[in-house]
CSV table of C-alpha atoms in Angstrom, one decimal:
chain,number,residue,atom,x,y,z
A,1,MET,CA,14.6,6.2,-30.8
A,2,ALA,CA,14.4,9.9,-30.5
A,3,LEU,CA,12.3,11.7,-28.2
A,4,THR,CA,10.1,14.0,-30.4
A,5,THR,CA,7.2,14.7,-28.3
A,6,VAL,CA,6.9,17.3,-26.0
A,7,THR,CA,6.2,14.8,-23.1
A,8,GLY,CA,9.5,13.1,-23.9
A,9,LEU,CA,11.4,16.4,-23.9
A,10,LEU,CA,10.1,17.0,-20.6
A,11,PHE,CA,11.1,13.7,-19.2
A,12,ALA,CA,14.5,14.3,-20.6
A,13,THR,CA,14.7,17.8,-18.9
A,14,ALA,CA,13.6,16.1,-15.7
A,15,LEU,CA,16.2,13.4,-15.7
A,16,PHE,CA,18.9,15.8,-16.9
A,17,ALA,CA,18.3,18.1,-13.8
A,18,THR,CA,18.8,15.0,-11.8
A,19,TRP,CA,21.8,13.9,-13.4
A,20,SER,CA,23.5,17.4,-13.3
A,21,TYR,CA,22.8,17.2,-9.5
A,22,LEU,CA,24.2,13.7,-9.1
A,23,THR,CA,27.2,14.6,-11.1
A,24,GLN,CA,28.3,17.3,-9.0
A,25,LEU,CA,28.4,15.0,-6.1
A,26,ALA,CA,30.5,12.5,-7.9
A,27,VAL,CA,34.3,12.0,-8.7
A,28,ILE,CA,34.3,11.2,-12.5
A,29,PRO,CA,35.7,7.6,-12.8
A,30,GLU,CA,38.6,6.7,-15.1
A,31,THR,CA,36.7,4.1,-16.9
A,32,THR,CA,33.5,4.2,-19.1
A,33,VAL,CA,30.4,3.8,-17.0
A,34,ASN,CA,27.3,2.2,-18.6
A,35,LEU,CA,23.9,1.6,-17.6
A,36,GLU,CA,24.5,-2.1,-16.9
A,37,ASP,CA,27.0,-1.0,-14.1
A,38,ALA,CA,24.2,1.0,-12.3
A,39,LEU,CA,21.5,-1.9,-12.8
A,40,GLU,CA,24.2,-4.3,-11.5
A,41,ALA,CA,24.8,-1.9,-8.4
A,42,TYR,CA,21.4,-1.7,-7.8
A,43,ASP,CA,20.7,-5.6,-8.2
A,44,GLN,CA,23.5,-6.1,-5.2
A,45,GLY,CA,21.7,-3.6,-3.1
A,46,ASP,CA,24.5,-0.7,-3.4
A,47,LEU,CA,21.9,2.0,-3.9
A,48,ASP,CA,24.7,4.9,-3.2
A,49,LEU,CA,26.8,3.3,-5.8
A,50,ALA,CA,23.8,3.0,-8.3
A,51,LYS,CA,23.0,6.7,-7.8
A,52,LYS,CA,26.4,7.6,-8.6
A,53,LEU,CA,27.0,5.5,-11.4
A,54,ILE,CA,23.7,7.1,-13.1
A,55,GLY,CA,25.4,10.6,-12.6
A,56,TYR,CA,28.4,9.3,-14.6
A,57,LEU,CA,26.2,8.4,-17.5
A,58,HIS,CA,26.6,10.2,-20.9
A,59,HIS,CA,23.6,12.6,-21.1
A,60,ASP,CA,21.9,11.6,-24.5
A,61,ALA,CA,18.4,12.6,-25.1
A,62,ALA,CA,18.3,10.5,-28.2
A,63,ASP,CA,19.1,7.4,-26.2
A,64,ALA,CA,15.7,6.0,-25.0
A,65,HIS,CA,17.1,2.8,-23.7
A,66,LEU,CA,19.5,5.0,-21.3
A,67,LEU,CA,16.9,7.4,-20.4
A,68,CYS,CA,14.3,4.6,-19.2
A,69,GLY,CA,16.8,2.8,-17.4
A,70,ALA,CA,18.1,5.5,-15.6
A,71,LEU,CA,14.5,6.4,-14.7
A,72,PHE,CA,14.0,2.9,-13.5
A,73,VAL,CA,17.0,3.0,-11.2
A,74,LEU,CA,16.3,6.5,-9.7
A,75,GLY,CA,12.9,5.7,-9.2
A,76,ALA,CA,13.6,2.4,-7.5
A,77,ILE,CA,16.2,4.0,-5.2
A,78,LYS,CA,13.8,6.7,-4.3
A,79,ALA,CA,11.0,4.3,-3.3
A,80,ALA,CA,13.6,2.5,-1.0
A,81,ASP,CA,14.5,6.0,0.4
A,82,ALA,CA,10.6,6.7,0.9
A,83,ASP,CA,10.4,3.4,2.9
A,84,ALA,CA,12.9,4.9,5.3
A,85,GLU,CA,11.5,8.2,5.8
A,86,TYR,CA,10.7,8.9,9.4
A,87,SER,CA,7.2,10.4,9.2
A,88,ALA,CA,4.2,9.5,7.2
A,89,ALA,CA,3.8,12.6,5.4
A,90,ARG,CA,7.5,12.3,4.2
A,91,ARG,CA,6.9,8.9,3.2
A,92,ARG,CA,4.1,9.7,1.2
A,93,ALA,CA,5.7,12.6,-0.6
A,94,SER,CA,8.8,10.5,-1.5
A,95,HIS,CA,6.6,7.7,-2.6
A,96,MET,CA,4.9,10.2,-5.0
A,97,ALA,CA,8.4,11.2,-6.6
A,98,ALA,CA,9.4,7.8,-6.8
A,99,GLY,CA,6.0,6.9,-8.6
A,100,ARG,CA,6.8,10.0,-11.0
A,101,TYR,CA,10.0,8.5,-12.1
A,102,LEU,CA,8.9,5.1,-12.8
A,103,GLN,CA,5.8,6.3,-14.3
A,104,LYS,CA,8.2,8.1,-16.8
A,105,ALA,CA,10.3,5.0,-17.2
A,106,ASN,CA,7.3,2.7,-18.0
A,107,SER,CA,6.1,5.4,-20.6
A,108,LEU,CA,9.4,4.6,-22.5
A,109,GLY,CA,9.4,0.8,-21.7
A,110,PHE,CA,11.4,-0.6,-18.6
A,111,PRO,CA,14.7,-2.1,-19.2
A,112,ASP,CA,14.5,-5.8,-20.6
A,113,GLY,CA,13.5,-8.1,-17.8
A,114,ARG,CA,12.5,-5.4,-15.4
A,115,GLU,CA,9.1,-5.0,-16.6
A,116,VAL,CA,7.5,-6.8,-13.7
A,117,GLU,CA,9.7,-5.3,-11.0
A,118,GLY,CA,9.3,-2.1,-12.7
A,119,THR,CA,5.3,-2.2,-12.7
A,120,PHE,CA,5.5,-3.5,-9.2
A,121,LEU,CA,7.5,-0.8,-7.9
A,122,MET,CA,5.5,1.9,-9.8
A,123,GLY,CA,2.1,0.6,-8.5
A,124,ARG,CA,3.4,0.1,-4.9
A,125,SER,CA,4.7,3.9,-4.8
A,126,LEU,CA,1.7,5.5,-6.4
A,127,ILE,CA,-0.5,3.9,-3.8
A,128,LEU,CA,1.8,4.6,-0.9
A,129,GLY,CA,1.9,8.2,-2.5
A,130,ASN,CA,-1.9,8.3,-2.2
A,131,GLN,CA,-2.3,8.1,-6.3
A,132,LEU,CA,-4.8,5.2,-5.8
A,133,HIS,CA,-6.4,5.1,-9.3
A,134,ALA,CA,-3.0,4.9,-11.1
A,135,GLY,CA,-1.5,2.6,-8.5
A,136,ILE,CA,-4.5,0.2,-8.5
A,137,ASP,CA,-4.3,-0.2,-12.4
A,138,ALA,CA,-0.9,-0.7,-12.6
A,139,LEU,CA,-0.7,-3.5,-9.8
A,140,SER,CA,-4.0,-5.1,-11.1
A,141,ARG,CA,-2.0,-5.8,-14.4
A,142,LEU,CA,0.4,-8.1,-12.5
A,143,LEU,CA,-2.4,-10.1,-10.8
A,144,ASP,CA,-2.1,-13.2,-13.1
A,145,HIS,CA,1.8,-12.8,-13.7
A,146,PRO,CA,3.3,-16.0,-12.5
A,147,ASP,CA,6.8,-13.8,-11.7
A,148,ALA,CA,4.8,-11.0,-9.7
A,149,PRO,CA,4.8,-10.9,-5.8
A,150,ALA,CA,1.1,-11.9,-5.6
A,151,PHE,CA,1.0,-11.7,-1.7
A,152,GLU,CA,2.3,-8.3,-1.5
A,153,ILE,CA,0.2,-7.2,-4.5
A,154,HIS,CA,-2.9,-8.2,-2.7
A,155,SER,CA,-1.8,-6.7,0.5
A,156,LEU,CA,-1.5,-3.3,-1.2
A,157,LEU,CA,-4.6,-3.6,-3.2
A,158,VAL,CA,-7.0,-4.5,-0.2
A,159,GLN,CA,-6.1,-1.3,1.4
A,160,ALA,CA,-6.0,0.7,-1.5
A,161,GLN,CA,-9.7,-0.3,-2.4
A,162,LEU,CA,-10.9,0.6,1.0
A,163,ASP,CA,-9.0,4.0,0.8
A,164,ARG,CA,-10.5,5.1,-2.2
A,165,PRO,CA,-13.3,7.9,-2.2
A,166,THR,CA,-15.7,5.4,-3.0
A,167,PRO,CA,-14.4,2.0,-1.6
A,168,ASP,CA,-14.8,-1.0,-3.7
A,169,LEU,CA,-15.8,-3.4,-0.8
A,170,GLY,CA,-16.1,-6.4,-3.2
A,171,ALA,CA,-12.7,-5.9,-4.7
A,172,ALA,CA,-11.5,-5.5,-1.1
A,173,PHE,CA,-13.1,-8.8,0.2
A,174,ARG,CA,-11.4,-10.7,-2.6
A,175,HIS,CA,-7.8,-9.4,-2.0
A,176,ASN,CA,-8.1,-9.8,1.8
A,177,ASP,CA,-9.6,-13.4,1.3
A,178,TYR,CA,-6.4,-14.2,-0.8
A,179,ILE,CA,-4.3,-13.0,2.1
A,180,LEU,CA,-6.2,-15.0,4.6
A,181,ASN,CA,-5.8,-18.2,2.6
A,182,SER,CA,-2.0,-17.5,1.7
A,183,ASP,CA,0.5,-19.7,3.1
A,184,ALA,CA,2.9,-16.6,2.8
A,185,ALA,CA,1.1,-14.7,5.5
A,186,SER,CA,2.6,-14.5,8.9
A,187,ALA,CA,0.6,-14.9,11.9
A,188,ARG,CA,0.6,-10.9,12.5
A,189,ARG,CA,-0.4,-10.4,8.7
A,190,ARG,CA,-3.2,-13.1,8.9
A,191,ARG,CA,-4.6,-11.8,12.4
A,192,GLN,CA,-4.8,-8.5,10.4
A,193,ALA,CA,-6.5,-9.6,7.5
A,194,GLN,CA,-8.9,-11.4,9.9
A,195,PHE,CA,-9.6,-8.1,11.5
A,196,ARG,CA,-10.1,-6.2,8.2
A,197,GLN,CA,-12.4,-9.1,7.0
A,198,ILE,CA,-14.8,-8.5,9.9
A,199,GLU,CA,-14.6,-4.8,9.0
A,200,ILE,CA,-15.4,-5.4,5.4
A,201,LEU,CA,-18.2,-7.6,6.2
A,202,LEU,CA,-19.7,-5.1,8.4
A,203,ALA,CA,-19.5,-2.3,5.4
A,204,LEU,CA,-21.4,-4.8,3.2
A,205,ASP,CA,-24.1,-5.2,6.0
A,206,ARG,CA,-23.2,-8.9,6.2
A,207,ILE,CA,-23.8,-8.7,9.9
A,208,ASP,CA,-24.3,-12.7,10.5
A,209,ALA,CA,-21.2,-13.3,8.4
A,210,ALA,CA,-19.2,-10.6,10.5
A,211,ARG,CA,-20.2,-12.1,13.6
A,212,ALA,CA,-19.4,-15.7,12.4
A,213,THR,CA,-16.1,-14.6,11.5
A,214,LEU,CA,-15.3,-12.8,14.8
A,215,ASP,CA,-16.5,-15.9,16.5
A,216,ARG,CA,-13.8,-18.1,14.8
A,217,LEU,CA,-11.0,-15.7,16.3
A,218,GLU,CA,-8.8,-17.3,19.0
A,219,ALA,CA,-10.1,-16.6,22.4
A,220,SER,CA,-7.1,-14.6,23.2
A,221,LEU,CA,-7.8,-12.2,20.2
A,222,GLN,CA,-11.2,-11.8,21.2
A,223,ARG,CA,-10.3,-10.2,24.3
A,224,LEU,CA,-8.4,-7.4,22.4
A,225,PRO,CA,-9.7,-3.8,22.4
A,226,ARG,CA,-10.1,-3.9,18.7
A,227,VAL,CA,-12.0,-6.8,18.6
A,228,GLN,CA,-14.3,-5.6,21.2
A,229,VAL,CA,-14.9,-2.5,19.1
A,230,LEU,CA,-15.8,-4.7,16.3
A,231,LEU,CA,-18.2,-6.7,18.5
A,232,GLY,CA,-19.7,-3.5,19.7
A,233,ARG,CA,-20.4,-2.5,16.2
A,234,ILE,CA,-21.9,-5.9,15.5
A,235,GLU,CA,-24.2,-5.6,18.5
A,236,PHE,CA,-25.2,-2.3,17.0
A,237,ALA,CA,-26.3,-3.6,13.8
A,238,GLN,CA,-28.2,-6.8,15.4
A,239,ALA,CA,-30.2,-4.4,17.7
A,240,ALA,CA,-31.1,-2.1,14.8
A,241,ARG,CA,-32.6,-5.0,13.2
A,242,GLN,CA,-34.9,-5.9,16.3
A,243,SER,CA,-38.6,-5.0,15.8
A,244,ASP,CA,-39.3,-5.2,19.4
A,245,GLU,CA,-38.5,-1.8,21.0
A,246,THR,CA,-37.3,-3.3,24.5
A,247,ARG,CA,-35.0,-5.8,23.0
A,248,ARG,CA,-33.7,-3.1,20.6
A,249,ASN,CA,-32.8,-0.9,23.5
A,250,GLU,CA,-31.5,-3.5,25.4
A,251,GLY,CA,-29.0,-4.4,22.5
A,252,LEU,CA,-27.8,-0.8,21.9
A,253,GLN,CA,-27.2,-0.6,25.5
A,254,SER,CA,-25.0,-3.8,25.5
A,255,ALA,CA,-23.3,-2.5,22.6
A,256,ILE,CA,-22.5,0.9,24.2
A,257,ASP,CA,-21.3,-0.8,27.5
A,258,ARG,CA,-18.9,-2.9,25.5
A,259,LEU,CA,-17.6,0.0,23.4
A,260,ARG,CA,-17.2,2.1,26.7
A,261,ALA,CA,-15.1,-0.8,28.2
A,262,ALA,CA,-13.0,-1.1,25.2
A,263,GLN,CA,-12.3,2.5,25.1
A,264,GLN,CA,-10.7,2.6,28.5
A,265,GLU,CA,-8.2,-0.1,27.3
A,266,ILE,CA,-7.2,2.0,24.1
A,267,PRO,CA,-4.4,4.7,24.2
A,268,ALA,CA,-5.5,8.3,24.0
A,269,GLY,CA,-5.2,9.6,20.5
A,270,ASP,CA,-5.4,6.1,19.0
A,271,PRO,CA,-7.8,6.1,16.1
A,272,LEU,CA,-9.6,3.3,17.6
A,273,ALA,CA,-10.5,5.4,20.6
A,274,ARG,CA,-12.2,7.8,18.3
A,275,GLN,CA,-14.0,5.1,16.4
A,276,ALA,CA,-15.4,3.7,19.6
A,277,MET,CA,-16.4,7.2,20.8
A,278,ASN,CA,-18.2,8.1,17.6
A,279,TRP,CA,-20.3,4.6,17.9
A,280,ILE,CA,-21.2,5.4,21.4
A,281,GLY,CA,-22.3,8.9,20.4
A,282,ARG,CA,-24.8,7.5,17.8
């Protein structure tokens, strides 16, 4: 299938530039290399070899199969490289680049049998690259697919929905509820989901439900500074509901005292310390 559109030509140009760079690093093999060799190397986890094999491929702009396959491999490798970056800023930038590769591959059609994997990697990198709308749209298409990694998809979507300029709290609650009830959740991730559920309920102004959820936490967790900050926020909300001024002021003072005590247990510079300070200052 010939790429006749301007967009297609741009895709080809970007890929050829990458190919040219990779070819300069590679020693041309004696035998012919095809896309399946690169895909096999990728499947085996040999990402360096997969990248080199993409550099050996014949540069044919008319071969959409070759083009989308190469973009898929390069995008998947870039996503893996992004996860290994040492700083949040570099991880975000690398995931943005991976997302662009995978979006281009998606526009041409992922290689046969790679549609679910490609869509998942694309949505994940878009979200981690702060392209939330496109990432949410991509991963949402996989929610009912039996071969998709459901637990990871819900985990990505809950945070993405909360990080949107206007959070979708209802969607975040549903994704988080899936995590809470999933057998795939480790103890650490279930604990994180419990804390997040309380925060979502607070944002939804479901104060009683938030308090009930907090009360169901293990006793050892309830002593954690993060939980004490959540409890202080709940006490603030409960005090604000009081019609009696004396009881309202007593409740507010109790919340402030709890937040101050929690703040002393939080390392300086931790965002949780700033959150406690902001509530104390209200």
